[in-house]
mmCIF file with all atom_site columns, C-alpha atoms in Angstrom:
data_model
loop_
_atom_site.group_PDB
_atom_site.id
_atom_site.type_symbol
_atom_site.label_atom_id
_atom_site.label_alt_id
_atom_site.label_comp_id
_atom_site.label_asym_id
_atom_site.label_entity_id
_atom_site.label_seq_id
_atom_site.pdbx_PDB_ins_code
_atom_site.Cartn_x
_atom_site.Cartn_y
_atom_site.Cartn_z
_atom_site.occupancy
_atom_site.B_iso_or_equiv
_atom_site.pdbx_formal_charge
_atom_site.auth_seq_id
_atom_site.auth_comp_id
_atom_site.auth_asym_id
_atom_site.auth_atom_id
_atom_site.pdbx_PDB_model_num
ATOM 1   C CA . UNK A 1 1   ? 0.000   0.000  0.000   1.00 0.00 ? 1   UNK A CA 1
ATOM 2   C CA . UNK A 1 2   ? 1.488   3.332  -1.069  1.00 0.00 ? 2   UNK A CA 1
ATOM 3   C CA . UNK A 1 3   ? 1.125   6.762  0.526   1.00 0.00 ? 3   UNK A CA 1
ATOM 4   C CA . UNK A 1 4   ? -1.676  7.891  -1.796  1.00 0.00 ? 4   UNK A CA 1
ATOM 5   C CA . UNK A 1 5   ? -3.762  4.819  -0.946  1.00 0.00 ? 5   UNK A CA 1
ATOM 6   C CA . UNK A 1 6   ? -3.217  5.435  2.770   1.00 0.00 ? 6   UNK A CA 1
ATOM 7   C CA . UNK A 1 7   ? -4.470  9.014  2.336   1.00 0.00 ? 7   UNK A CA 1
ATOM 8   C CA . UNK A 1 8   ? -7.546  7.734  0.498   1.00 0.00 ? 8   UNK A CA 1
ATOM 9   C CA . UNK A 1 9   ? -8.386  5.114  3.108   1.00 0.00 ? 9   UNK A CA 1
ATOM 10  C CA . UNK A 1 10  ? -7.819  7.616  5.923   1.00 0.00 ? 10  UNK A CA 1
ATOM 11  C CA . UNK A 1 11  ? -10.204 10.104 4.352   1.00 0.00 ? 11  UNK A CA 1
ATOM 12  C CA . UNK A 1 12  ? -12.849 7.420  3.827   1.00 0.00 ? 12  UNK A CA 1
ATOM 13  C CA . UNK A 1 13  ? -12.611 6.216  7.425   1.00 0.00 ? 13  UNK A CA 1
ATOM 14  C CA . UNK A 1 14  ? -12.848 9.745  8.828   1.00 0.00 ? 14  UNK A CA 1
ATOM 15  C CA . UNK A 1 15  ? -15.946 10.549 6.765   1.00 0.00 ? 15  UNK A CA 1
ATOM 16  C CA . UNK A 1 16  ? -17.569 7.265  7.818   1.00 0.00 ? 16  UNK A CA 1
ATOM 17  C CA . UNK A 1 17  ? -16.748 7.876  11.495  1.00 0.00 ? 17  UNK A CA 1
ATOM 18  C CA . UNK A 1 18  ? -18.141 11.413 11.344  1.00 0.00 ? 18  UNK A CA 1
ATOM 19  C CA . UNK A 1 19  ? -21.505 10.133 10.111  1.00 0.00 ? 19  UNK A CA 1
ATOM 20  C CA . UNK A 1 20  ? -21.845 7.949  13.212  1.00 0.00 ? 20  UNK A CA 1
ATOM 21  C CA . UNK A 1 21  ? -21.467 10.868 15.620  1.00 0.00 ? 21  UNK A CA 1
ATOM 22  C CA . UNK A 1 22  ? -24.476 12.211 17.507  1.00 0.00 ? 22  UNK A CA 1
ATOM 23  C CA . UNK A 1 23  ? -22.864 15.529 18.377  1.00 0.00 ? 23  UNK A CA 1
ATOM 24  C CA . UNK A 1 24  ? -23.229 17.822 15.360  1.00 0.00 ? 24  UNK A CA 1
ATOM 25  C CA . UNK A 1 25  ? -20.178 19.890 16.366  1.00 0.00 ? 25  UNK A CA 1
ATOM 26  C CA . UNK A 1 26  ? -17.898 16.845 16.291  1.00 0.00 ? 26  UNK A CA 1
ATOM 27  C CA . UNK A 1 27  ? -19.615 15.487 13.171  1.00 0.00 ? 27  UNK A CA 1
ATOM 28  C CA . UNK A 1 28  ? -18.753 18.670 11.290  1.00 0.00 ? 28  UNK A CA 1
ATOM 29  C CA . UNK A 1 29  ? -15.155 18.768 12.568  1.00 0.00 ? 29  UNK A CA 1
ATOM 30  C CA . UNK A 1 30  ? -14.346 15.150 11.723  1.00 0.00 ? 30  UNK A CA 1
ATOM 31  C CA . UNK A 1 31  ? -16.215 15.364 8.419   1.00 0.00 ? 31  UNK A CA 1
ATOM 32  C CA . UNK A 1 32  ? -14.158 18.452 7.548   1.00 0.00 ? 32  UNK A CA 1
ATOM 33  C CA . UNK A 1 33  ? -10.884 16.614 8.153   1.00 0.00 ? 33  UNK A CA 1
ATOM 34  C CA . UNK A 1 34  ? -12.124 13.556 6.266   1.00 0.00 ? 34  UNK A CA 1
ATOM 35  C CA . UNK A 1 35  ? -13.406 15.597 3.334   1.00 0.00 ? 35  UNK A CA 1
ATOM 36  C CA . UNK A 1 36  ? -10.168 17.601 3.088   1.00 0.00 ? 36  UNK A CA 1
ATOM 37  C CA . UNK A 1 37  ? -8.104  14.400 3.254   1.00 0.00 ? 37  UNK A CA 1
ATOM 38  C CA . UNK A 1 38  ? -10.186 12.755 0.541   1.00 0.00 ? 38  UNK A CA 1
ATOM 39  C CA . UNK A 1 39  ? -9.961  15.925 -1.581  1.00 0.00 ? 39  UNK A CA 1
ATOM 40  C CA . UNK A 1 40  ? -6.167  15.673 -1.331  1.00 0.00 ? 40  UNK A CA 1
ATOM 41  C CA . UNK A 1 41  ? -6.427  12.039 -2.409  1.00 0.00 ? 41  UNK A CA 1
ATOM 42  C CA . UNK A 1 42  ? -8.432  13.052 -5.480  1.00 0.00 ? 42  UNK A CA 1
ATOM 43  C CA . UNK A 1 43  ? -5.938  15.799 -6.326  1.00 0.00 ? 43  UNK A CA 1
ATOM 44  C CA . UNK A 1 44  ? -2.968  13.423 -6.077  1.00 0.00 ? 44  UNK A CA 1
ATOM 45  C CA . UNK A 1 45  ? -4.718  10.954 -8.396  1.00 0.00 ? 45  UNK A CA 1
ATOM 46  C CA . UNK A 1 46  ? -5.782  13.798 -10.703 1.00 0.00 ? 46  UNK A CA 1
ATOM 47  C CA . UNK A 1 47  ? -9.345  12.622 -10.143 1.00 0.00 ? 47  UNK A CA 1
ATOM 48  C CA . UNK A 1 48  ? -10.697 16.147 -10.269 1.00 0.00 ? 48  UNK A CA 1
ATOM 49  C CA . UNK A 1 49  ? -14.395 15.312 -9.715  1.00 0.00 ? 49  UNK A CA 1
ATOM 50  C CA . UNK A 1 50  ? -13.407 13.572 -6.447  1.00 0.00 ? 50  UNK A CA 1
ATOM 51  C CA . UNK A 1 51  ? -11.271 16.569 -5.489  1.00 0.00 ? 51  UNK A CA 1
ATOM 52  C CA . UNK A 1 52  ? -14.042 19.058 -6.334  1.00 0.00 ? 52  UNK A CA 1
ATOM 53  C CA . UNK A 1 53  ? -16.807 17.197 -4.477  1.00 0.00 ? 53  UNK A CA 1
ATOM 54  C CA . UNK A 1 54  ? -14.828 16.633 -1.288  1.00 0.00 ? 54  UNK A CA 1
ATOM 55  C CA . UNK A 1 55  ? -13.320 20.096 -1.402  1.00 0.00 ? 55  UNK A CA 1
ATOM 56  C CA . UNK A 1 56  ? -16.860 21.479 -1.559  1.00 0.00 ? 56  UNK A CA 1
ATOM 57  C CA . UNK A 1 57  ? -17.903 19.270 1.392   1.00 0.00 ? 57  UNK A CA 1
ATOM 58  C CA . UNK A 1 58  ? -14.952 20.601 3.412   1.00 0.00 ? 58  UNK A CA 1
ATOM 59  C CA . UNK A 1 59  ? -15.924 24.198 2.611   1.00 0.00 ? 59  UNK A CA 1
ATOM 60  C CA . UNK A 1 60  ? -19.524 23.529 3.671   1.00 0.00 ? 60  UNK A CA 1
ATOM 61  C CA . UNK A 1 61  ? -18.266 22.098 6.975   1.00 0.00 ? 61  UNK A CA 1
ATOM 62  C CA . UNK A 1 62  ? -16.072 25.162 7.537   1.00 0.00 ? 62  UNK A CA 1
ATOM 63  C CA . UNK A 1 63  ? -19.051 27.441 6.881   1.00 0.00 ? 63  UNK A CA 1
ATOM 64  C CA . UNK A 1 64  ? -21.335 25.656 9.340   1.00 0.00 ? 64  UNK A CA 1
ATOM 65  C CA . UNK A 1 65  ? -18.629 25.391 12.000  1.00 0.00 ? 65  UNK A CA 1
ATOM 66  C CA . UNK A 1 66  ? -18.105 29.142 11.715  1.00 0.00 ? 66  UNK A CA 1
ATOM 67  C CA . UNK A 1 67  ? -21.861 29.751 11.979  1.00 0.00 ? 67  UNK A CA 1
ATOM 68  C CA . UNK A 1 68  ? -22.119 27.479 15.029  1.00 0.00 ? 68  UNK A CA 1
ATOM 69  C CA . UNK A 1 69  ? -19.216 29.303 16.674  1.00 0.00 ? 69  UNK A CA 1
ATOM 70  C CA . UNK A 1 70  ? -20.682 32.718 15.910  1.00 0.00 ? 70  UNK A CA 1
ATOM 71  C CA . UNK A 1 71  ? -24.265 31.931 16.889  1.00 0.00 ? 71  UNK A CA 1
ATOM 72  C CA . UNK A 1 72  ? -25.389 33.647 20.076  1.00 0.00 ? 72  UNK A CA 1
ATOM 73  C CA . UNK A 1 73  ? -27.342 31.243 22.276  1.00 0.00 ? 73  UNK A CA 1
ATOM 74  C CA . UNK A 1 74  ? -29.603 32.202 25.145  1.00 0.00 ? 74  UNK A CA 1
ATOM 75  C CA . UNK A 1 75  ? -28.937 30.219 28.329  1.00 0.00 ? 75  UNK A CA 1
ATOM 76  C CA . UNK A 1 76  ? -31.282 29.991 31.277  1.00 0.00 ? 76  UNK A CA 1
ATOM 77  C CA . UNK A 1 77  ? -31.948 27.853 34.345  1.00 0.00 ? 77  UNK A CA 1
ATOM 78  C CA . UNK A 1 78  ? -35.271 26.416 35.470  1.00 0.00 ? 78  UNK A CA 1
ATOM 79  C CA . UNK A 1 79  ? -35.608 24.825 38.926  1.00 0.00 ? 79  UNK A CA 1
ATOM 80  C CA . UNK A 1 80  ? -37.248 21.430 39.290  1.00 0.00 ? 80  UNK A CA 1
ATOM 81  C CA . UNK A 1 81  ? -39.614 22.127 42.161  1.00 0.00 ? 81  UNK A CA 1
ATOM 82  C CA . UNK A 1 82  ? -41.526 18.863 42.382  1.00 0.00 ? 82  UNK A CA 1
ATOM 83  C CA . UNK A 1 83  ? -41.167 15.152 41.684  1.00 0.00 ? 83  UNK A CA 1
ATOM 84  C CA . UNK A 1 84  ? -44.495 15.490 39.877  1.00 0.00 ? 84  UNK A CA 1
ATOM 85  C CA . UNK A 1 85  ? -42.932 17.762 37.246  1.00 0.00 ? 85  UNK A CA 1
ATOM 86  C CA . UNK A 1 86  ? -44.013 16.080 34.000  1.00 0.00 ? 86  UNK A CA 1
ATOM 87  C CA . UNK A 1 87  ? -41.135 17.360 31.838  1.00 0.00 ? 87  UNK A CA 1
ATOM 88  C CA . UNK A 1 88  ? -38.615 16.287 34.472  1.00 0.00 ? 88  UNK A CA 1
ATOM 89  C CA . UNK A 1 89  ? -40.057 12.761 34.667  1.00 0.00 ? 89  UNK A CA 1
ATOM 90  C CA . UNK A 1 90  ? -40.077 12.359 30.899  1.00 0.00 ? 90  UNK A CA 1
ATOM 91  C CA . UNK A 1 91  ? -36.552 13.728 30.576  1.00 0.00 ? 91  UNK A CA 1
ATOM 92  C CA . UNK A 1 92  ? -35.234 11.239 33.159  1.00 0.00 ? 92  UNK A CA 1
ATOM 93  C CA . UNK A 1 93  ? -37.125 8.307  31.648  1.00 0.00 ? 93  UNK A CA 1
ATOM 94  C CA . UNK A 1 94  ? -35.809 9.084  28.172  1.00 0.00 ? 94  UNK A CA 1
ATOM 95  C CA . UNK A 1 95  ? -32.151 9.730  29.085  1.00 0.00 ? 95  UNK A CA 1
ATOM 96  C CA . UNK A 1 96  ? -31.773 7.467  32.126  1.00 0.00 ? 96  UNK A CA 1
ATOM 97  C CA . UNK A 1 97  ? -29.597 4.847  30.396  1.00 0.00 ? 97  UNK A CA 1
ATOM 98  C CA . UNK A 1 98  ? -27.291 7.542  29.000  1.00 0.00 ? 98  UNK A CA 1
ATOM 99  C CA . UNK A 1 99  ? -27.096 9.310  32.366  1.00 0.00 ? 99  UNK A CA 1
ATOM 100 C CA . UNK A 1 100 ? -25.892 6.082  33.994  1.00 0.00 ? 100 UNK A CA 1
ATOM 101 C CA . UNK A 1 101 ? -22.972 5.868  31.547  1.00 0.00 ? 101 UNK A CA 1
ATOM 102 C CA . UNK A 1 102 ? -21.515 8.945  33.258  1.00 0.00 ? 102 UNK A CA 1
ATOM 103 C CA . UNK A 1 103 ? -23.123 8.602  36.695  1.00 0.00 ? 103 UNK A CA 1
ATOM 104 C CA . UNK A 1 104 ? -23.269 4.851  37.489  1.00 0.00 ? 104 UNK A CA 1
ATOM 105 C CA . UNK A 1 105 ? -24.835 5.398  40.921  1.00 0.00 ? 105 UNK A CA 1
ATOM 106 C CA . UNK A 1 106 ? -27.581 7.635  39.563  1.00 0.00 ? 106 UNK A CA 1
ATOM 107 C CA . UNK A 1 107 ? -30.969 7.322  41.256  1.00 0.00 ? 107 UNK A CA 1
ATOM 108 C CA . UNK A 1 108 ? -33.914 9.483  40.331  1.00 0.00 ? 108 UNK A CA 1
ATOM 109 C CA . UNK A 1 109 ? -34.948 9.953  43.962  1.00 0.00 ? 109 UNK A CA 1
ATOM 110 C CA . UNK A 1 110 ? -31.579 11.577 44.769  1.00 0.00 ? 110 UNK A CA 1
ATOM 111 C CA . UNK A 1 111 ? -32.546 14.515 42.562  1.00 0.00 ? 111 UNK A CA 1
ATOM 112 C CA . UNK A 1 112 ? -35.203 15.519 45.069  1.00 0.00 ? 112 UNK A CA 1
ATOM 113 C CA . UNK A 1 113 ? -32.440 16.238 47.574  1.00 0.00 ? 113 UNK A CA 1
ATOM 114 C CA . UNK A 1 114 ? -30.579 19.517 47.400  1.00 0.00 ? 114 UNK A CA 1
ATOM 115 C CA . UNK A 1 115 ? -31.231 21.625 44.296  1.00 0.00 ? 115 UNK A CA 1
ATOM 116 C CA . UNK A 1 116 ? -32.005 20.431 40.767  1.00 0.00 ? 116 UNK A CA 1
ATOM 117 C CA . UNK A 1 117 ? -32.126 22.643 37.674  1.00 0.00 ? 117 UNK A CA 1
ATOM 118 C CA . UNK A 1 118 ? -32.729 22.245 33.974  1.00 0.00 ? 118 UNK A CA 1
ATOM 119 C CA . UNK A 1 119 ? -30.257 24.056 31.734  1.00 0.00 ? 119 UNK A CA 1
ATOM 120 C CA . UNK A 1 120 ? -32.036 25.585 28.739  1.00 0.00 ? 120 UNK A CA 1
ATOM 121 C CA . UNK A 1 121 ? -30.408 26.740 25.517  1.00 0.00 ? 121 UNK A CA 1
ATOM 122 C CA . UNK A 1 122 ? -32.779 28.800 23.415  1.00 0.00 ? 122 UNK A CA 1
ATOM 123 C CA . UNK A 1 123 ? -35.602 27.329 25.546  1.00 0.00 ? 123 UNK A CA 1
ATOM 124 C CA . UNK A 1 124 ? -34.521 23.742 24.772  1.00 0.00 ? 124 UNK A CA 1
ATOM 125 C CA . UNK A 1 125 ? -33.865 21.587 27.894  1.00 0.00 ? 125 UNK A CA 1
ATOM 126 C CA . UNK A 1 126 ? -30.355 20.301 27.189  1.00 0.00 ? 126 UNK A CA 1
ATOM 127 C CA . UNK A 1 127 ? -29.017 19.434 30.626  1.00 0.00 ? 127 UNK A CA 1
ATOM 128 C CA . UNK A 1 128 ? -29.765 18.687 34.241  1.00 0.00 ? 128 UNK A CA 1
ATOM 129 C CA . UNK A 1 129 ? -27.736 19.701 37.297  1.00 0.00 ? 129 UNK A CA 1
ATOM 130 C CA . UNK A 1 130 ? -28.163 18.608 40.902  1.00 0.00 ? 130 UNK A CA 1
ATOM 131 C CA . UNK A 1 131 ? -26.109 19.936 43.805  1.00 0.00 ? 131 UNK A CA 1
ATOM 132 C CA . UNK A 1 132 ? -26.141 20.209 47.569  1.00 0.00 ? 132 UNK A CA 1
ATOM 133 C CA . UNK A 1 133 ? -24.635 22.943 49.714  1.00 0.00 ? 133 UNK A CA 1
ATOM 134 C CA . UNK A 1 134 ? -21.909 21.709 52.055  1.00 0.00 ? 134 UNK A CA 1
ATOM 135 C CA . UNK A 1 135 ? -21.384 25.158 53.561  1.00 0.00 ? 135 UNK A CA 1
ATOM 136 C CA . UNK A 1 136 ? -22.011 28.803 52.723  1.00 0.00 ? 136 UNK A CA 1
ATOM 137 C CA . UNK A 1 137 ? -19.199 28.691 50.168  1.00 0.00 ? 137 UNK A CA 1
ATOM 138 C CA . UNK A 1 138 ? -18.888 25.039 49.066  1.00 0.00 ? 138 UNK A CA 1
ATOM 139 C CA . UNK A 1 139 ? -21.212 22.849 46.999  1.00 0.00 ? 139 UNK A CA 1
ATOM 140 C CA . UNK A 1 140 ? -21.024 19.236 45.891  1.00 0.00 ? 140 UNK A CA 1
ATOM 141 C CA . UNK A 1 141 ? -22.345 18.539 42.404  1.00 0.00 ? 141 UNK A CA 1
ATOM 142 C CA . UNK A 1 142 ? -24.105 15.184 42.249  1.00 0.00 ? 142 UNK A CA 1
ATOM 143 C CA . UNK A 1 143 ? -25.273 15.370 38.635  1.00 0.00 ? 143 UNK A CA 1
ATOM 144 C CA . UNK A 1 144 ? -24.102 17.419 35.677  1.00 0.00 ? 144 UNK A CA 1
ATOM 145 C CA . UNK A 1 145 ? -25.666 15.841 32.610  1.00 0.00 ? 145 UNK A CA 1
ATOM 146 C CA . UNK A 1 146 ? -25.922 17.145 29.046  1.00 0.00 ? 146 UNK A CA 1
ATOM 147 C CA . UNK A 1 147 ? -27.825 15.460 26.241  1.00 0.00 ? 147 UNK A CA 1
ATOM 148 C CA . UNK A 1 148 ? -25.626 14.106 23.389  1.00 0.00 ? 148 UNK A CA 1
ATOM 149 C CA . UNK A 1 149 ? -26.123 16.955 20.893  1.00 0.00 ? 149 UNK A CA 1
ATOM 150 C CA . UNK A 1 150 ? -25.061 19.611 23.424  1.00 0.00 ? 150 UNK A CA 1
ATOM 151 C CA . UNK A 1 151 ? -21.871 18.258 25.013  1.00 0.00 ? 151 UNK A CA 1
ATOM 152 C CA . UNK A 1 152 ? -19.610 21.192 24.240  1.00 0.00 ? 152 UNK A CA 1
ATOM 153 C CA . UNK A 1 153 ? -18.798 22.594 27.733  1.00 0.00 ? 153 UNK A CA 1
ATOM 154 C CA . UNK A 1 154 ? -21.052 25.638 27.217  1.00 0.00 ? 154 UNK A CA 1
ATOM 155 C CA . UNK A 1 155 ? -23.730 24.328 29.602  1.00 0.00 ? 155 UNK A CA 1
ATOM 156 C CA . UNK A 1 156 ? -21.289 23.957 32.474  1.00 0.00 ? 156 UNK A CA 1
ATOM 157 C CA . UNK A 1 157 ? -19.479 27.215 31.761  1.00 0.00 ? 157 UNK A CA 1
ATOM 158 C CA . UNK A 1 158 ? -22.778 29.034 32.048  1.00 0.00 ? 158 UNK A CA 1
ATOM 159 C CA . UNK A 1 159 ? -24.131 27.185 35.094  1.00 0.00 ? 159 UNK A CA 1
ATOM 160 C CA . UNK A 1 160 ? -20.844 27.042 37.011  1.00 0.00 ? 160 UNK A CA 1
ATOM 161 C CA . UNK A 1 161 ? -18.994 30.222 36.136  1.00 0.00 ? 161 UNK A CA 1
ATOM 162 C CA . UNK A 1 162 ? -21.332 32.855 34.634  1.00 0.00 ? 162 UNK A CA 1
ATOM 163 C CA . UNK A 1 163 ? -22.408 35.795 36.773  1.00 0.00 ? 163 UNK A CA 1
ATOM 164 C CA . UNK A 1 164 ? -26.063 34.844 36.228  1.00 0.00 ? 164 UNK A CA 1
ATOM 165 C CA . UNK A 1 165 ? -25.414 31.102 36.586  1.00 0.00 ? 165 UNK A CA 1
ATOM 166 C CA . UNK A 1 166 ? -26.080 28.918 39.604  1.00 0.00 ? 166 UNK A CA 1
ATOM 167 C CA . UNK A 1 167 ? -23.200 29.633 41.928  1.00 0.00 ? 167 UNK A CA 1
ATOM 168 C CA . UNK A 1 168 ? -21.654 33.100 41.761  1.00 0.00 ? 168 UNK A CA 1
ATOM 169 C CA . UNK A 1 169 ? -24.857 34.837 42.780  1.00 0.00 ? 169 UNK A CA 1
ATOM 170 C CA . UNK A 1 170 ? -25.088 32.459 45.766  1.00 0.00 ? 170 UNK A CA 1
ATOM 171 C CA . UNK A 1 171 ? -21.606 33.399 46.936  1.00 0.00 ? 171 UNK A CA 1
ATOM 172 C CA . UNK A 1 172 ? -20.251 29.915 46.255  1.00 0.00 ? 172 UNK A CA 1
ATOM 173 C CA . UNK A 1 173 ? -16.458 29.749 46.062  1.00 0.00 ? 173 UNK A CA 1
ATOM 174 C CA . UNK A 1 174 ? -15.717 26.040 45.637  1.00 0.00 ? 174 UNK A CA 1
ATOM 175 C CA . UNK A 1 175 ? -17.241 23.262 43.529  1.00 0.00 ? 175 UNK A CA 1
ATOM 176 C CA . UNK A 1 176 ? -16.677 19.614 44.458  1.00 0.00 ? 176 UNK A CA 1
ATOM 177 C CA . UNK A 1 177 ? -17.391 16.587 42.264  1.00 0.00 ? 177 UNK A CA 1
ATOM 178 C CA . UNK A 1 178 ? -16.849 12.890 42.957  1.00 0.00 ? 178 UNK A CA 1
ATOM 179 C CA . UNK A 1 179 ? -17.118 10.655 39.901  1.00 0.00 ? 179 UNK A CA 1
ATOM 180 C CA . UNK A 1 180 ? -15.327 7.414  38.887  1.00 0.00 ? 180 UNK A CA 1
ATOM 181 C CA . UNK A 1 181 ? -16.034 7.580  35.137  1.00 0.00 ? 181 UNK A CA 1
ATOM 182 C CA . UNK A 1 182 ? -12.982 8.370  33.005  1.00 0.00 ? 182 UNK A CA 1
ATOM 183 C CA . UNK A 1 183 ? -14.938 10.302 30.348  1.00 0.00 ? 183 UNK A CA 1
ATOM 184 C CA . UNK A 1 184 ? -16.490 12.568 32.975  1.00 0.00 ? 184 UNK A CA 1
ATOM 185 C CA . UNK A 1 185 ? -13.124 13.088 34.676  1.00 0.00 ? 185 UNK A CA 1
ATOM 186 C CA . UNK A 1 186 ? -11.652 14.267 31.363  1.00 0.00 ? 186 UNK A CA 1
ATOM 187 C CA . UNK A 1 187 ? -14.587 16.659 31.022  1.00 0.00 ? 187 UNK A CA 1
ATOM 188 C CA . UNK A 1 188 ? -13.931 18.045 34.512  1.00 0.00 ? 188 UNK A CA 1
ATOM 189 C CA . UNK A 1 189 ? -10.271 18.627 33.677  1.00 0.00 ? 189 UNK A CA 1
ATOM 190 C CA . UNK A 1 190 ? -11.278 20.580 30.554  1.00 0.00 ? 190 UNK A CA 1
ATOM 191 C CA . UNK A 1 191 ? -13.363 22.807 32.824  1.00 0.00 ? 191 UNK A CA 1
ATOM 192 C CA . UNK A 1 192 ? -10.346 23.450 35.043  1.00 0.00 ? 192 UNK A CA 1
ATOM 193 C CA . UNK A 1 193 ? -11.119 21.092 37.920  1.00 0.00 ? 193 UNK A CA 1
ATOM 194 C CA . UNK A 1 194 ? -8.204  19.679 39.928  1.00 0.00 ? 194 UNK A CA 1
ATOM 195 C CA . UNK A 1 195 ? -7.964  16.086 41.124  1.00 0.00 ? 195 UNK A CA 1
ATOM 196 C CA . UNK A 1 196 ? -7.706  15.587 44.890  1.00 0.00 ? 196 UNK A CA 1
ATOM 197 C CA . UNK A 1 197 ? -4.326  14.018 45.694  1.00 0.00 ? 197 UNK A CA 1
ATOM 198 C CA . UNK A 1 198 ? -5.653  11.410 48.130  1.00 0.00 ? 198 UNK A CA 1
ATOM 199 C CA . UNK A 1 199 ? -8.758  10.435 46.118  1.00 0.00 ? 199 UNK A CA 1
ATOM 200 C CA . UNK A 1 200 ? -8.469  10.016 42.346  1.00 0.00 ? 200 UNK A CA 1
ATOM 201 C CA . UNK A 1 201 ? -12.261 10.239 41.901  1.00 0.00 ? 201 UNK A CA 1
ATOM 202 C CA . UNK A 1 202 ? -12.613 13.544 43.758  1.00 0.00 ? 202 UNK A CA 1
ATOM 203 C CA . UNK A 1 203 ? -12.240 16.867 41.931  1.00 0.00 ? 203 UNK A CA 1
ATOM 204 C CA . UNK A 1 204 ? -12.583 20.481 43.000  1.00 0.00 ? 204 UNK A CA 1
ATOM 205 C CA . UNK A 1 205 ? -12.642 23.899 41.384  1.00 0.00 ? 205 UNK A CA 1
ATOM 206 C CA . UNK A 1 206 ? -12.239 27.311 42.984  1.00 0.00 ? 206 UNK A CA 1
ATOM 207 C CA . UNK A 1 207 ? -14.587 29.844 41.405  1.00 0.00 ? 207 UNK A CA 1
ATOM 208 C CA . UNK A 1 208 ? -12.883 33.105 40.526  1.00 0.00 ? 208 UNK A CA 1
ATOM 209 C CA . UNK A 1 209 ? -14.383 36.284 41.853  1.00 0.00 ? 209 UNK A CA 1
#
């Protein structure tokens, strides 16, 4: 197998992988790389229709990625005040299996303890957060879930760190999370959380003033 064939196979695999992704942001990014790679393959073979088609696909991906980056979204928080909240019950029933991938010990009844909020983006319920106050300045986050199409850190950045989010207006200074799932730990690190030295599943984050 020569270099040109490797480029062609790589582009094909990347395009195929992108089409299996649920998150539209990642679909566009991987599809862009795959399309550009396959366009290069067509150019090297002088197969200009292949080059033109995949070059066009790459340009379309760039356009939509730019639009997604530029788009101004409206974030808001809605408290879950009752276990009889119909939207809340349906949300949990629909996403329960996915929630347990990131929170293996998840139990619906635990969400009635402490505080539970929906995160809305343009009035769409895209996430659910539950936390309890350990002191006047510290909270422990028991659930921080985002539905597959909206896992881009924006939910947490709004809820955790924005002036009109959950914590700054309450005077909270420290966020604590305990979670054994590797994927969620990587997510916490991207948000700036630090791992506790004596407990690898415990993370904390000081909120800047």
